Coordinates of C-alpha atoms in Angstrom, one line a residue:
V49 CA -8.4 39.9 8.9
L50 CA -10.5 40.9 11.3
H51 CA -9.9 44.8 11.3
G52 CA -8.2 46.0 7.7
G53 CA -4.4 47.2 7.0
G54 CA -1.7 44.9 5.8
G55 CA 0.3 44.9 2.5
G56 CA -0.9 44.0 -0.8
G57 CA 0.1 47.8 -2.2
R58 CA 1.0 46.3 -5.9
R59 CA -2.4 45.1 -6.4
V60 CA -3.9 48.2 -4.9
R61 CA -2.2 50.1 -7.5
R62 CA -2.9 47.8 -10.1
R63 CA -6.8 47.8 -9.5
E64 CA -6.9 51.6 -9.1
A65 CA -5.3 51.7 -12.3
E66 CA -7.8 49.4 -14.0
R67 CA -10.6 51.8 -12.8
A68 CA -9.0 54.5 -14.0
S69 CA -8.8 53.3 -17.1
V70 CA -12.7 52.7 -17.2
R71 CA -13.4 56.3 -16.6
E72 CA -11.1 57.5 -19.2
R73 CA -13.0 55.0 -21.7
R74 CA -16.2 56.4 -20.4
A75 CA -14.9 60.1 -20.9
R76 CA -14.1 59.2 -24.7
G77 CA -17.7 58.5 -24.7
K78 CA -18.1 54.6 -25.2
G79 CA -20.6 54.5 -23.0
A80 CA -21.5 51.8 -20.0
L81 CA -19.1 48.7 -19.9
W82 CA -22.0 46.1 -20.5
G83 CA -24.5 48.5 -22.8
A84 CA -26.5 47.4 -25.6
A85 CA -24.5 45.3 -28.0
R86 CA -21.9 47.1 -29.4
G87 CA -19.3 45.2 -30.6
S88 CA -16.6 43.7 -28.5
L89 CA -15.4 45.7 -26.0
R90 CA -11.8 45.9 -25.0
A91 CA -11.4 45.3 -20.9
E92 CA -7.9 45.5 -19.2
G93 CA -7.4 42.3 -17.1
S94 CA -5.7 41.5 -14.5
G95 CA -1.7 41.3 -14.1
G96 CA -1.8 43.8 -17.1
C97 CA -3.6 41.7 -19.9
A98 CA -6.3 42.8 -22.4
M99 CA -8.9 40.6 -23.4
E100 CA -11.5 41.2 -25.8
T101 CA -14.9 40.3 -24.7
E102 CA -18.3 40.7 -26.5
A103 CA -21.1 42.5 -24.4
P104 CA -23.2 40.1 -23.6
A105 CA -27.0 39.7 -24.6
R106 CA -29.5 39.9 -21.9
V107 CA -32.2 37.3 -21.5
E108 CA -35.0 38.0 -19.7
P109 CA -36.5 35.4 -17.3
G110 CA -39.0 32.6 -19.6
E111 CA -37.3 33.7 -22.9
K112 CA -36.1 31.1 -25.6
R113 CA -32.9 30.4 -25.7
A114 CA -31.3 30.3 -29.0
T115 CA -28.6 26.7 -28.0
K116 CA -29.5 24.1 -25.1
A117 CA -27.6 25.4 -22.0
P118 CA -24.8 22.6 -21.0
H119 CA -26.1 22.9 -17.4
H120 CA -29.8 21.4 -18.6
H121 CA -30.3 17.7 -18.6
P122 CA -32.5 16.0 -21.3
S123 CA -34.4 14.8 -18.5
G124 CA -35.6 18.0 -17.2
S125 CA -33.1 18.0 -14.4
F126 CA -29.8 20.3 -13.5
V127 CA -26.3 19.5 -13.6
N128 CA -22.2 21.2 -13.3
P129 CA -21.2 21.5 -16.6
W130 CA -17.5 21.6 -15.8
A131 CA -14.7 19.3 -14.7
S132 CA -14.1 20.6 -11.4
F133 CA -17.4 19.1 -9.9
N134 CA -17.1 15.6 -9.6
K135 CA -20.1 13.1 -8.5
D136 CA -17.9 11.0 -7.1
F137 CA -16.5 13.5 -4.5
A138 CA -20.3 14.1 -4.0
K139 CA -21.1 10.5 -3.5
T140 CA -18.9 10.1 -0.9
T141 CA -21.4 12.7 1.4
V142 CA -24.0 10.8 2.3
S143 CA -22.4 7.2 3.0
L144 CA -19.4 8.1 4.5
A145 CA -19.8 11.8 6.2
A146 CA -22.2 11.1 8.8
K147 CA -19.7 8.4 9.9
T148 CA -17.2 11.2 10.0
P149 CA -17.1 12.2 14.1
R150 CA -16.9 15.4 14.8
E151 CA -15.9 17.7 17.7
P152 CA -17.9 19.7 19.5
V153 CA -17.5 23.5 19.2
K154 CA -15.7 24.6 21.7
D155 CA -16.5 27.3 24.4
V156 CA -13.8 30.1 23.5
E157 CA -15.1 30.3 20.3
I158 CA -18.7 30.9 21.2
A159 CA -17.7 33.3 23.6
A160 CA -15.1 34.9 20.8
L161 CA -18.4 34.7 18.5
A162 CA -20.7 36.5 20.5
L163 CA -18.2 39.3 22.1
L164 CA -17.8 39.8 18.3
S165 CA -21.3 40.5 17.6
S166 CA -23.1 43.5 17.4
R167 CA -26.5 45.5 16.2
P168 CA -27.0 46.4 12.7
D169 CA -27.3 50.3 11.6
F170 CA -29.6 49.8 8.6
L171 CA -30.0 53.9 8.6
I172 CA -26.3 55.0 8.4
A173 CA -26.5 53.2 4.5
R174 CA -29.3 55.9 3.6
E175 CA -27.0 58.4 5.2
A176 CA -24.0 57.9 2.7
W177 CA -26.1 57.6 -0.4
M178 CA -26.5 61.1 0.1
E179 CA -23.2 61.6 -0.8
T180 CA -22.5 59.9 -3.8
R181 CA -25.5 57.4 -4.9
R182 CA -22.7 54.7 -4.6
N183 CA -22.1 53.6 -1.4
V184 CA -23.3 49.8 -0.1
G185 CA -24.6 48.9 3.3
L186 CA -24.0 45.6 4.2
T187 CA -25.7 44.0 7.6
W188 CA -24.2 39.9 7.8
M189 CA -26.8 37.8 9.3
G190 CA -24.8 35.0 9.7
H191 CA -24.7 32.0 7.5
C192 CA -25.3 33.2 3.9
T193 CA -27.8 35.7 5.0
Y194 CA -26.9 39.3 4.4
L195 CA -28.9 42.6 3.9
I196 CA -27.7 45.0 1.0
Q197 CA -28.2 48.4 0.9
M198 CA -27.9 49.7 -2.5
Y199 CA -29.2 52.9 -3.7
G200 CA -32.4 51.5 -5.8
A201 CA -32.7 48.5 -3.4
T202 CA -32.7 46.7 0.0
I203 CA -32.2 42.9 -0.6
L204 CA -32.1 39.7 1.6
T205 CA -30.3 36.9 0.6
D206 CA -31.0 33.3 1.2
P207 CA -32.6 34.3 4.7
N208 CA -32.3 31.9 8.1
F209 CA -33.0 33.7 11.1
S210 CA -33.9 30.4 12.7
M211 CA -31.8 29.1 16.3
K212 CA -31.4 25.5 14.5
T213 CA -30.9 24.3 10.8
A214 CA -30.4 21.1 9.0
A215 CA -27.1 20.2 7.8
P216 CA -27.3 19.3 4.0
F217 CA -25.5 15.8 3.2
L218 CA -23.8 16.1 6.8
F219 CA -24.2 15.5 10.6
G220 CA -28.1 15.7 10.7
S221 CA -28.5 19.7 12.1
A222 CA -26.8 22.4 14.1
K223 CA -27.8 25.0 16.3
R224 CA -26.9 28.5 15.9
L225 CA -23.5 29.8 17.4
T226 CA -24.5 33.1 17.7
P227 CA -27.9 35.0 18.7
V228 CA -29.9 36.4 15.3
P229 CA -28.8 40.2 15.0
C230 CA -32.3 41.1 14.3
S231 CA -35.4 40.1 14.0
I232 CA -37.4 39.7 10.5
E233 CA -40.1 42.8 11.5
N234 CA -37.3 45.0 12.7
L235 CA -35.8 44.7 8.9
P236 CA -35.9 47.9 6.7
K237 CA -38.4 47.2 3.8
L238 CA -37.3 45.0 1.3
D239 CA -37.4 45.3 -2.2
F240 CA -36.8 41.6 -2.9
V241 CA -35.4 38.0 -1.8
V242 CA -32.9 35.7 -3.4
L243 CA -32.2 32.3 -3.1
T244 CA -29.3 30.6 -4.4
S245 CA -30.4 26.7 -3.3
T246 CA -33.0 24.6 -1.8
M247 CA -31.1 23.4 0.6
E248 CA -32.1 23.3 3.8
D249 CA -29.8 26.0 5.4
K250 CA -30.5 28.1 2.1
L251 CA -34.4 27.6 2.2
D252 CA -35.5 27.6 5.6
E253 CA -39.0 27.2 6.3
E254 CA -39.7 28.9 9.6
S255 CA -37.9 32.6 7.9
I256 CA -39.9 32.0 4.7
R257 CA -43.5 31.7 6.5
S258 CA -42.0 35.1 8.9
L259 CA -41.2 37.2 6.0
I260 CA -44.1 37.0 3.5
K261 CA -46.5 37.1 6.9
H262 CA -44.7 40.6 8.0
D263 CA -45.1 41.4 4.2
P264 CA -47.4 39.6 1.7
Q265 CA -46.6 41.6 -1.1
L266 CA -42.7 40.5 -0.8
R267 CA -41.0 39.0 -4.3
F268 CA -39.0 36.1 -4.4
L269 CA -35.8 35.6 -7.2
V270 CA -34.9 32.3 -7.6
P271 CA -33.3 29.8 -9.5
L272 CA -35.7 27.4 -12.0
K273 CA -37.6 24.7 -10.6
T274 CA -37.7 26.5 -6.6
R275 CA -41.4 28.1 -6.5
S276 CA -42.8 25.1 -6.0
F277 CA -40.9 25.0 -2.6
L278 CA -41.9 28.5 -1.4
T279 CA -45.9 28.4 -2.9
R280 CA -46.1 25.2 -0.2
W281 CA -45.0 27.5 2.7
D282 CA -47.8 30.8 1.8
V283 CA -46.1 32.4 -0.7
P284 CA -47.9 33.8 -3.4
A285 CA -47.3 32.0 -6.9
E286 CA -47.1 35.4 -8.7
N287 CA -44.3 36.4 -5.6
V288 CA -42.1 34.3 -7.5
V289 CA -39.8 34.8 -10.4
E290 CA -37.8 31.8 -11.3
M291 CA -34.5 32.6 -13.6
D292 CA -32.1 30.5 -15.7
W293 CA -28.0 31.3 -15.4
Y294 CA -27.9 34.7 -17.0
D295 CA -31.3 35.6 -17.3
E296 CA -31.7 39.3 -16.4
I297 CA -34.5 41.2 -14.6
A298 CA -34.8 44.6 -13.3
V299 CA -36.3 45.2 -10.0
G300 CA -36.4 48.8 -8.8
G301 CA -33.5 50.4 -9.4
V302 CA -31.1 47.6 -10.2
R303 CA -30.8 44.5 -12.6
V304 CA -30.3 41.4 -11.0
A305 CA -28.7 39.1 -13.4
C306 CA -28.7 34.9 -11.9
C307 CA -25.4 33.5 -12.5
P308 CA -23.7 30.0 -12.4
A309 CA -22.0 28.6 -9.1
Q310 CA -21.3 25.0 -8.5
H311 CA -23.3 23.2 -5.8
L312 CA -26.3 21.3 -5.3
S313 CA -30.3 21.7 -5.4
G314 CA -33.7 20.2 -4.9
E315 CA -34.1 16.3 -5.1
V316 CA -30.2 15.0 -6.2
A317 CA -30.1 11.5 -8.3
K318 CA -29.1 9.0 -6.4
N319 CA -25.6 8.9 -8.8
F320 CA -25.1 12.4 -8.2
Q321 CA -25.9 13.4 -12.0
S322 CA -28.3 15.9 -11.8
S323 CA -30.4 17.7 -8.9
S324 CA -34.4 18.5 -9.7
A325 CA -33.9 22.2 -8.8
L326 CA -30.8 24.9 -10.3
W327 CA -28.9 26.5 -8.1
C328 CA -26.9 29.6 -8.7
S329 CA -25.1 32.9 -7.5
W330 CA -26.7 36.6 -8.0
M331 CA -25.5 39.8 -9.1
F332 CA -26.9 42.6 -8.2
I333 CA -26.1 45.6 -10.5
G334 CA -27.2 49.1 -9.4
I335 CA -26.2 52.9 -10.6
R336 CA -22.9 52.8 -9.7
S337 CA -22.2 50.0 -7.8
R338 CA -22.2 46.1 -8.5
V339 CA -22.3 43.6 -5.9
Y340 CA -22.1 39.7 -6.8
F341 CA -23.6 37.3 -4.2
A342 CA -21.9 33.7 -4.2
G343 CA -24.2 32.1 -1.9
S344 CA -22.4 28.4 -1.4
T345 CA -20.6 27.0 -4.1
G346 CA -17.6 25.0 -4.9
Y347 CA -14.7 25.8 -7.0
R348 CA -12.5 22.3 -7.1
G349 CA -12.8 18.7 -5.8
V350 CA -9.9 16.8 -4.2
L351 CA -8.6 13.5 -4.8
R352 CA -10.6 10.5 -3.1
K353 CA -7.0 9.1 -2.2
S354 CA -5.9 12.6 -0.4
R355 CA -4.9 12.1 2.7
N356 CA -3.9 15.5 3.1
S357 CA -3.2 16.3 6.6
R358 CA -4.6 20.0 5.7
P359 CA -7.7 19.9 3.7
S360 CA -8.3 23.2 3.5
N361 CA -4.9 24.2 1.1
P362 CA -4.2 20.8 -1.3
S363 CA -1.1 20.8 -3.1
P364 CA -2.0 21.4 -7.1
A365 CA -1.1 17.7 -7.6
E366 CA -4.5 16.6 -4.7
S367 CA -6.6 19.1 -6.5
V368 CA -8.6 19.0 -9.7
E369 CA -9.9 21.2 -12.5
C370 CA -11.0 24.5 -11.1
C371 CA -14.8 25.8 -12.0
P372 CA -14.5 28.4 -15.2
A373 CA -17.5 29.9 -14.0
F374 CA -16.1 32.6 -12.3
K375 CA -14.1 34.4 -14.9
E376 CA -16.5 34.4 -17.1
I377 CA -18.6 35.9 -14.6
G378 CA -16.0 38.2 -13.9
E379 CA -16.0 39.0 -17.8
R380 CA -19.6 39.4 -18.2
Y381 CA -20.2 42.1 -15.6
W382 CA -16.9 43.4 -14.6
P383 CA -16.3 45.9 -12.7
I384 CA -17.4 44.2 -10.0
D385 CA -16.9 46.3 -7.1
L386 CA -18.0 44.3 -4.0
A387 CA -18.2 40.3 -4.1
L388 CA -19.6 38.2 -1.0
L389 CA -18.0 35.3 -1.0
P390 CA -18.1 31.8 1.3
I391 CA -15.5 30.6 3.5
G392 CA -16.2 28.0 5.9
N393 CA -17.9 24.8 6.4
Y394 CA -15.8 23.2 3.9
A395 CA -14.4 19.7 5.6
P396 CA -13.7 16.9 5.4
R397 CA -12.1 18.0 2.5
Q398 CA -12.7 15.1 0.5
F399 CA -16.2 14.6 1.0
V400 CA -17.3 18.1 0.0
A401 CA -14.7 19.6 -2.2
S402 CA -16.7 20.1 -5.3
I403 CA -19.7 21.5 -3.8
Q404 CA -17.7 24.1 -0.7
C405 CA -15.4 26.7 -1.1
D406 CA -12.6 26.4 2.0
P407 CA -10.7 30.1 2.0
R408 CA -7.9 29.1 -0.5
D409 CA -10.7 28.5 -3.3
S410 CA -12.7 31.6 -2.3
V411 CA -9.3 33.9 -2.5
E412 CA -9.0 32.0 -6.1
I413 CA -12.9 33.1 -7.0
F414 CA -12.3 36.9 -5.7
C415 CA -9.3 36.7 -8.4
D416 CA -11.1 35.3 -11.2
L417 CA -13.9 37.8 -10.6
R418 CA -11.6 40.6 -10.2
A419 CA -13.4 41.9 -7.9
R420 CA -12.5 45.5 -5.9
Q421 CA -13.5 44.0 -2.3
A422 CA -14.4 40.7 -1.4
V423 CA -16.9 40.1 2.2
A424 CA -16.5 36.4 3.7
H425 CA -19.6 34.6 4.5
N426 CA -21.0 31.4 5.7
W427 CA -18.6 30.5 8.8
G428 CA -19.2 30.8 12.6
T429 CA -23.4 30.5 12.5
F430 CA -23.5 27.5 11.9
T431 CA -21.0 24.5 12.2
L432 CA -22.2 22.1 9.1
G433 CA -18.6 20.8 8.6
D434 CA -16.0 19.0 10.8
E435 CA -13.3 22.4 11.2
E436 CA -13.4 24.5 14.3
A437 CA -16.0 27.5 14.1
L438 CA -12.8 29.7 13.7
Q439 CA -10.5 28.2 11.6
P440 CA -11.9 29.5 8.2
L441 CA -10.7 33.1 9.6
R442 CA -7.3 31.6 9.9
D443 CA -6.9 29.6 7.1
L444 CA -7.9 33.1 5.0
E445 CA -5.4 35.0 6.8
R446 CA -2.9 32.4 4.8
A447 CA -4.6 32.1 2.0
M448 CA -4.4 35.7 1.6
H449 CA -1.2 36.1 2.5
E450 CA 0.0 33.2 -0.4
R451 CA -1.6 34.8 -3.0
G452 CA -0.8 38.8 -1.9
V453 CA -4.1 39.7 -1.0
S454 CA -4.4 42.3 1.1
D455 CA -6.9 42.8 4.2
S456 CA -8.5 46.2 2.4
E457 CA -9.3 44.0 -0.5
F458 CA -10.7 40.5 1.1
S459 CA -12.0 41.4 4.7
V460 CA -14.5 39.6 7.7
V461 CA -17.3 41.7 9.0
M462 CA -19.2 40.5 12.2
P463 CA -22.5 39.1 12.7
G464 CA -25.2 42.1 13.1
K465 CA -22.8 44.7 12.1
T466 CA -24.1 47.3 9.2
T467 CA -21.0 48.0 7.3
L468 CA -20.3 50.4 4.2
F469 CA -18.2 50.2 1.2
Y470 CA -17.5 52.8 -1.1

């Protein structure tokens, strides 16, 4: 998982065949995969299956939609509209999770993380762009914070540069296990910042104040009803663009799409049926590359009666329906070159399964998206779950083996290291 290589030859050959098919269609003059509406588009699905998909209509932020979106609650709040989210699972989080004992992080795990950490090299991405304009430079700052360098934009996701963070729903707060790889002052010029949720570990006050102090013109793209959280921390209202699921906006040289996720945000109702603010994931569509950022999301719940001793790998009988949103995202925005997916802070499973992926779920999301490559985040930074700090890596390796996904397809990058994806 750490160093690449491994099996999965058939899957790699199949993906290369899919990409060759795309190039062939473009050569015949059929245009971009998701151009302006030109009827239906025939795309090759995974496993050689063919599927008819309508070119999606673009919706600008604030534009009125033709039909009521299922994630909009009549009260003006927001809901997870799928059977894969069960409020009963989430409801136990507040009442029971705080009572669950948690083992302290082992010194050997902290030492291992410190040894694996690195310092960023933001210049290598710009050098690579001169070759193909396709390469993506990726620097993981820890937790859900990435610096993404695409041709056309430099993007920061869910910024959290603090040494301590609040733990939504679980255990109060948590200290950072490794140093912050880079200060905000040493970041390259940012085109915009995206947020996926108002949960404290994603929306960090200290980091937001430092970013806007460093660049008063910095732009923030956020899900609906999130602006007020930023304006109270000195972010000008005109710098914030609120977006609904499948809204799209052009920023710099990329097109940004706000996409669904299965999570919570804002003030959550006592019955867990709705949240006051929307949550989301993001798609960044460049000239020759596409990057998907999931933030934190759930995929399926685990039955409350489960007594599974391996909560990261429930049997089919102990699982509920899977979230269909990721297949839909894959159909809308295929081909996706790189997917950034969460793998940690997933235990106890019976408490947080509906809102937090485990490695097995993340591998399934990767397959649903039909992405070419994936990178893991949300592990080894803040211990917000009760699994060991390095357990997500072991579970990810097992899940990849079971699903036939190779190390070259789903990789792990170390904190602070700038990696190029081609």
